[in-house]
mmCIF file of C-alpha atoms in Angstrom:
data_model
loop_
_atom_site.group_PDB
_atom_site.id
_atom_site.type_symbol
_atom_site.label_atom_id
_atom_site.label_comp_id
_atom_site.label_asym_id
_atom_site.label_seq_id
_atom_site.Cartn_x
_atom_site.Cartn_y
_atom_site.Cartn_z
ATOM 1 C CA ASP A 1 80.887 94.157 177.985
ATOM 2 C CA GLU A 2 77.188 93.257 176.887
ATOM 3 C CA ALA A 3 75.722 95.134 179.719
ATOM 4 C CA LEU A 4 77.767 98.317 178.516
ATOM 5 C CA ARG A 5 77.127 97.985 175.266
ATOM 6 C CA ASP A 6 72.975 98.078 175.623
ATOM 7 C CA ARG A 7 73.013 100.888 178.003
ATOM 8 C CA ASN A 8 75.369 102.773 175.843
ATOM 9 C CA GLY A 9 73.098 101.889 172.733
ATOM 10 C CA THR A 10 69.713 103.195 174.676
ATOM 11 C CA LEU A 11 71.673 106.678 175.697
ATOM 12 C CA ALA A 12 72.850 107.008 172.194
ATOM 13 C CA LEU A 13 69.712 106.319 170.884
ATOM 14 C CA GLN A 14 68.161 108.874 173.527
ATOM 15 C CA LEU A 15 70.350 111.384 172.559
ATOM 16 C CA ILE A 16 69.862 110.803 168.496
ATOM 17 C CA LEU A 17 66.216 111.291 168.930
ATOM 18 C CA LYS A 18 66.162 113.936 171.103
ATOM 19 C CA ASP A 19 68.880 116.320 169.932
ATOM 20 C CA HIS A 20 68.584 115.595 166.034
ATOM 21 C CA VAL A 21 65.898 113.136 164.622
ATOM 22 C CA ARG A 22 62.680 114.916 166.272
ATOM 23 C CA PRO A 23 63.934 118.449 166.120
ATOM 24 C CA ALA A 24 64.761 118.008 162.283
ATOM 25 C CA LEU A 25 61.332 116.587 161.665
ATOM 26 C CA ALA A 26 59.698 119.397 163.767
ATOM 27 C CA GLN A 27 61.316 122.165 161.548
ATOM 28 C CA VAL A 28 60.402 119.997 158.069
ATOM 29 C CA LYS A 29 56.681 120.460 159.844
ATOM 30 C CA ASP A 30 56.840 123.654 161.061
ATOM 31 C CA ARG A 31 58.633 125.409 158.025
ATOM 32 C CA CYS A 32 55.781 123.384 155.493
ATOM 33 C CA LEU A 33 59.100 121.953 153.793
ATOM 34 C CA CYS A 34 57.470 118.654 152.775
ATOM 35 C CA HIS A 35 54.646 119.686 150.063
ATOM 36 C CA ASP A 36 55.473 116.799 147.367
ATOM 37 C CA ARG A 37 53.068 113.695 147.818
ATOM 38 C CA ARG A 38 55.335 111.125 147.474
ATOM 39 C CA ARG A 39 57.899 112.860 149.824
ATOM 40 C CA VAL A 40 54.946 112.568 152.325
ATOM 41 C CA LYS A 41 54.336 109.451 151.773
ATOM 42 C CA ASP A 42 57.893 108.120 152.087
ATOM 43 C CA LEU A 43 58.404 110.034 155.223
ATOM 44 C CA GLN A 44 55.511 108.428 156.943
ATOM 45 C CA PRO A 45 57.061 105.007 157.611
ATOM 46 C CA PHE A 46 59.930 106.747 159.391
ATOM 47 C CA ILE A 47 58.082 109.097 161.204
ATOM 48 C CA SER A 48 56.145 105.722 162.532
ATOM 49 C CA ALA A 49 59.273 104.239 163.245
ATOM 50 C CA ILE A 50 60.847 106.911 165.777
ATOM 51 C CA ALA A 51 57.337 106.880 167.416
ATOM 52 C CA ASP A 52 57.604 103.406 168.374
ATOM 53 C CA ASP A 53 58.250 103.043 171.752
ATOM 54 C CA GLY A 54 60.152 99.524 170.873
ATOM 55 C CA ILE A 55 62.410 101.608 168.468
ATOM 56 C CA THR A 56 66.218 100.489 168.809
ATOM 57 C CA LEU A 57 69.274 101.691 167.049
ATOM 58 C CA ASN A 58 69.451 98.905 164.575
ATOM 59 C CA SER A 59 65.389 99.722 163.832
ATOM 60 C CA LEU A 60 66.335 103.386 163.626
ATOM 61 C CA ASN A 61 69.183 102.640 161.278
ATOM 62 C CA ALA A 62 66.871 100.450 158.982
ATOM 63 C CA ALA A 63 64.369 103.106 158.961
ATOM 64 C CA VAL A 64 66.978 106.001 157.630
ATOM 65 C CA LYS A 65 68.501 103.626 155.359
ATOM 66 C CA ALA A 66 64.544 102.883 154.100
ATOM 67 C CA LEU A 67 63.801 106.659 153.744
ATOM 68 C CA GLN A 68 67.435 107.461 152.172
ATOM 69 C CA LYS A 69 66.464 104.555 149.500
ATOM 70 C CA LYS A 70 63.322 106.067 148.689
ATOM 71 C CA GLN A 71 64.487 109.344 148.303
ATOM 72 C CA SER A 72 67.508 108.724 146.912
ATOM 73 C CA ILE A 73 69.583 110.545 149.350
ATOM 74 C CA PRO A 74 73.016 109.961 149.505
ATOM 75 C CA SER A 75 74.998 108.563 152.416
ATOM 76 C CA PRO A 76 77.577 111.352 154.290
ATOM 77 C CA THR A 77 80.612 111.308 152.789
ATOM 78 C CA THR A 78 83.836 110.546 155.197
ATOM 79 C CA LYS A 79 84.359 114.409 154.700
ATOM 80 C CA GLN A 80 81.064 115.476 156.254
ATOM 81 C CA LEU A 81 81.428 112.811 158.903
ATOM 82 C CA GLN A 82 84.761 114.260 159.937
ATOM 83 C CA ASP A 83 83.136 117.920 159.955
ATOM 84 C CA VAL A 84 80.341 116.566 162.410
ATOM 85 C CA GLN A 85 83.085 114.740 164.700
ATOM 86 C CA VAL A 86 85.403 117.546 164.867
ATOM 87 C CA GLN A 87 82.325 120.427 165.363
ATOM 88 C CA VAL A 88 80.906 118.242 168.178
ATOM 89 C CA LEU A 89 84.337 117.592 169.813
ATOM 90 C CA GLN A 90 85.311 121.227 169.632
ATOM 91 C CA LYS A 91 81.694 122.224 171.345
ATOM 92 C CA ALA A 92 82.488 119.729 173.895
ATOM 93 C CA ALA A 93 86.274 120.753 174.749
ATOM 94 C CA LYS A 94 85.068 124.231 174.881
ATOM 95 C CA ALA A 95 82.600 123.410 177.751
ATOM 96 C CA LEU A 96 85.308 122.144 180.112
ATOM 97 C CA VAL A 97 86.430 125.165 181.956
ATOM 98 C CA PRO A 98 89.419 124.642 184.387
ATOM 99 C CA GLY A 99 88.538 125.393 187.918
ATOM 100 C CA LYS A 100 84.510 125.145 186.912
ATOM 101 C CA SER A 101 84.037 122.186 185.306
ATOM 102 C CA ARG A 102 83.076 118.886 187.399
ATOM 103 C CA ASP A 103 86.009 116.571 187.720
ATOM 104 C CA SER A 104 83.452 113.858 186.473
ATOM 105 C CA ASP A 105 82.554 115.547 183.418
ATOM 106 C CA ILE A 106 86.504 116.433 182.431
ATOM 107 C CA LEU A 107 86.886 112.381 182.957
ATOM 108 C CA GLN A 108 84.038 110.915 180.626
ATOM 109 C CA HIS A 109 84.987 113.500 177.837
ATOM 110 C CA CYS A 110 88.870 112.162 178.262
ATOM 111 C CA ILE A 111 87.385 108.720 178.175
ATOM 112 C CA TRP A 112 85.366 109.442 175.111
ATOM 113 C CA LEU A 113 88.001 111.586 173.169
ATOM 114 C CA ARG A 114 90.902 108.747 173.731
ATOM 115 C CA LEU A 115 88.026 106.013 172.346
ATOM 116 C CA THR A 116 87.268 108.493 169.594
ATOM 117 C CA ARG A 117 90.910 108.593 168.252
ATOM 118 C CA PHE A 118 91.470 104.700 168.589
ATOM 119 C CA ALA A 119 88.325 103.836 166.724
ATOM 120 C CA GLN A 120 89.882 106.543 164.011
ATOM 121 C CA ASN A 121 93.200 104.846 163.892
ATOM 122 C CA TYR A 122 93.177 101.381 164.765
ATOM 123 C CA SER A 123 89.642 100.099 164.587
ATOM 124 C CA PRO A 124 89.071 98.098 160.851
ATOM 125 C CA GLN A 125 86.718 100.495 159.883
ATOM 126 C CA LYS A 126 88.939 103.616 160.924
ATOM 127 C CA GLN A 127 86.212 105.959 160.523
ATOM 128 C CA PRO A 128 84.952 109.107 162.467
ATOM 129 C CA ALA A 129 83.203 108.261 165.880
ATOM 130 C CA LEU A 130 81.793 109.699 168.680
ATOM 131 C CA PHE A 131 81.278 107.895 171.952
ATOM 132 C CA VAL A 132 78.844 108.602 174.886
ATOM 133 C CA SER A 133 78.192 107.092 178.049
ATOM 134 C CA GLY A 134 76.401 107.301 181.258
ATOM 135 C CA GLY A 135 78.266 108.387 184.941
ATOM 136 C CA LYS A 136 77.913 104.837 186.325
ATOM 137 C CA ASP A 137 79.768 103.492 183.331
ATOM 138 C CA THR A 138 82.728 105.147 183.802
ATOM 139 C CA THR A 139 84.858 102.782 185.342
ATOM 140 C CA ARG A 140 83.800 100.028 182.834
ATOM 141 C CA MET A 141 84.306 102.100 180.331
ATOM 142 C CA ILE A 142 88.039 102.803 181.259
ATOM 143 C CA LYS A 143 88.148 99.230 181.035
ATOM 144 C CA VAL A 144 87.414 98.851 177.533
ATOM 145 C CA LEU A 145 89.855 101.800 176.967
ATOM 146 C CA LYS A 146 92.559 99.806 178.595
ATOM 147 C CA SER A 147 91.744 96.245 176.655
ATOM 148 C CA ALA A 148 92.097 98.839 173.459
ATOM 149 C CA MET A 149 95.035 100.629 174.348
ATOM 150 C CA PRO A 150 96.893 98.782 177.598
ATOM 151 C CA ASP A 151 100.382 100.560 176.959
ATOM 152 C CA TYR A 152 99.032 104.153 176.204
ATOM 153 C CA GLU A 153 100.447 106.527 179.161
ATOM 154 C CA ASN A 154 97.046 108.688 179.082
ATOM 155 C CA VAL A 155 95.280 105.702 179.765
ATOM 156 C CA ALA A 156 97.189 104.928 183.340
ATOM 157 C CA ARG A 157 96.603 108.778 183.716
ATOM 158 C CA ILE A 158 92.725 108.602 183.264
ATOM 159 C CA GLU A 159 92.341 105.595 185.235
ATOM 160 C CA SER A 160 94.567 107.455 188.124
ATOM 161 C CA PHE A 161 92.457 110.378 187.893
ATOM 162 C CA CYS A 162 89.289 107.997 188.128
ATOM 163 C CA GLU A 163 90.274 106.298 191.446
ATOM 164 C CA ALA A 164 91.282 109.999 192.494
ATOM 165 C CA LEU A 165 87.790 111.070 192.193
ATOM 166 C CA LYS A 166 86.582 108.099 193.955
ATOM 167 C CA LYS A 167 88.350 108.785 196.929
ATOM 168 C CA GLY A 168 87.659 112.268 196.648
ATOM 169 C CA LYS A 169 91.303 113.043 196.140
ATOM 170 C CA ALA A 170 91.212 114.787 192.872
ATOM 171 C CA GLY A 171 91.443 118.453 192.831
ATOM 172 C CA THR A 172 91.869 121.449 190.691
ATOM 173 C CA ARG A 173 95.231 120.863 189.544
ATOM 174 C CA GLU A 174 94.526 117.358 188.593
ATOM 175 C CA GLY A 175 91.378 118.441 186.468
ATOM 176 C CA GLU A 176 93.626 121.253 184.724
ATOM 177 C CA ILE A 177 95.849 118.496 183.686
ATOM 178 C CA MET A 178 93.021 115.941 182.243
ATOM 179 C CA ILE A 179 91.547 118.999 180.391
ATOM 180 C CA GLY A 180 95.127 119.419 178.869
ATOM 181 C CA VAL A 181 95.109 115.803 177.867
ATOM 182 C CA ALA A 182 91.787 116.217 176.660
ATOM 183 C CA GLU A 183 92.814 118.865 174.433
ATOM 184 C CA LYS A 184 95.910 117.366 173.145
ATOM 185 C CA VAL A 185 93.870 114.428 172.291
ATOM 186 C CA LEU A 186 91.448 116.589 169.944
ATOM 187 C CA GLU A 187 94.405 118.275 168.296
ATOM 188 C CA ASP A 188 96.081 114.809 167.457
ATOM 189 C CA ILE A 189 92.455 113.764 166.083
ATOM 190 C CA MET A 190 92.183 116.683 163.947
ATOM 191 C CA GLU A 191 95.486 116.237 162.827
ATOM 192 C CA ASP A 192 94.899 112.977 161.736
ATOM 193 C CA TRP A 193 92.270 114.090 159.093
ATOM 194 C CA GLY A 194 94.505 116.879 158.119
ATOM 195 C CA TRP A 195 93.023 119.826 159.663
ATOM 196 C CA ASP A 196 94.760 122.405 160.955
ATOM 197 C CA VAL A 197 94.310 122.425 164.896
ATOM 198 C CA GLU A 198 93.412 126.216 164.662
ATOM 199 C CA TYR A 199 90.468 125.436 162.715
ATOM 200 C CA VAL A 200 86.822 126.062 164.091
ATOM 201 C CA VAL A 201 84.227 124.455 161.919
#
């Protein structure tokens, strides 16, 4: 789905820049962490790249790799990626509160978790992964999930919950069930990587 890929790519880029890259650069500046002239020189092309209105995920990735090479920064290990993945997913799971969280938020979180586990176990890379999407793309994301795992029981449950939401028939009980599904998938993800399910990053 090209339209879905493009929109999700744009959304992911915005989140990465807003929540991670720009705050990190602001800390470098505020704390005067960059004194070395060579480091300042190497950092400038990266700063220019993320300030470009035409920046894309690909150009951001290229800018990161260029900075890594110039500064001899090692790529993150699988273990480090796992730590970040589990931390993000745990934080999101804790934000789901039965009877208080919006059903649409619960639904999206379940979809993201299910796709995360699919990427972790069945994609060629089998690497830690995170997913994000806008509310208007929920139905498209479910189609992606169905095409990846057509026989998985929870996919049908997620689709049924989505249809109930559209018809205004989803209730507190259904939301609580879906939160339980999300929690179980998160436990499965952690167990797949060898984590204790009680562990908090």
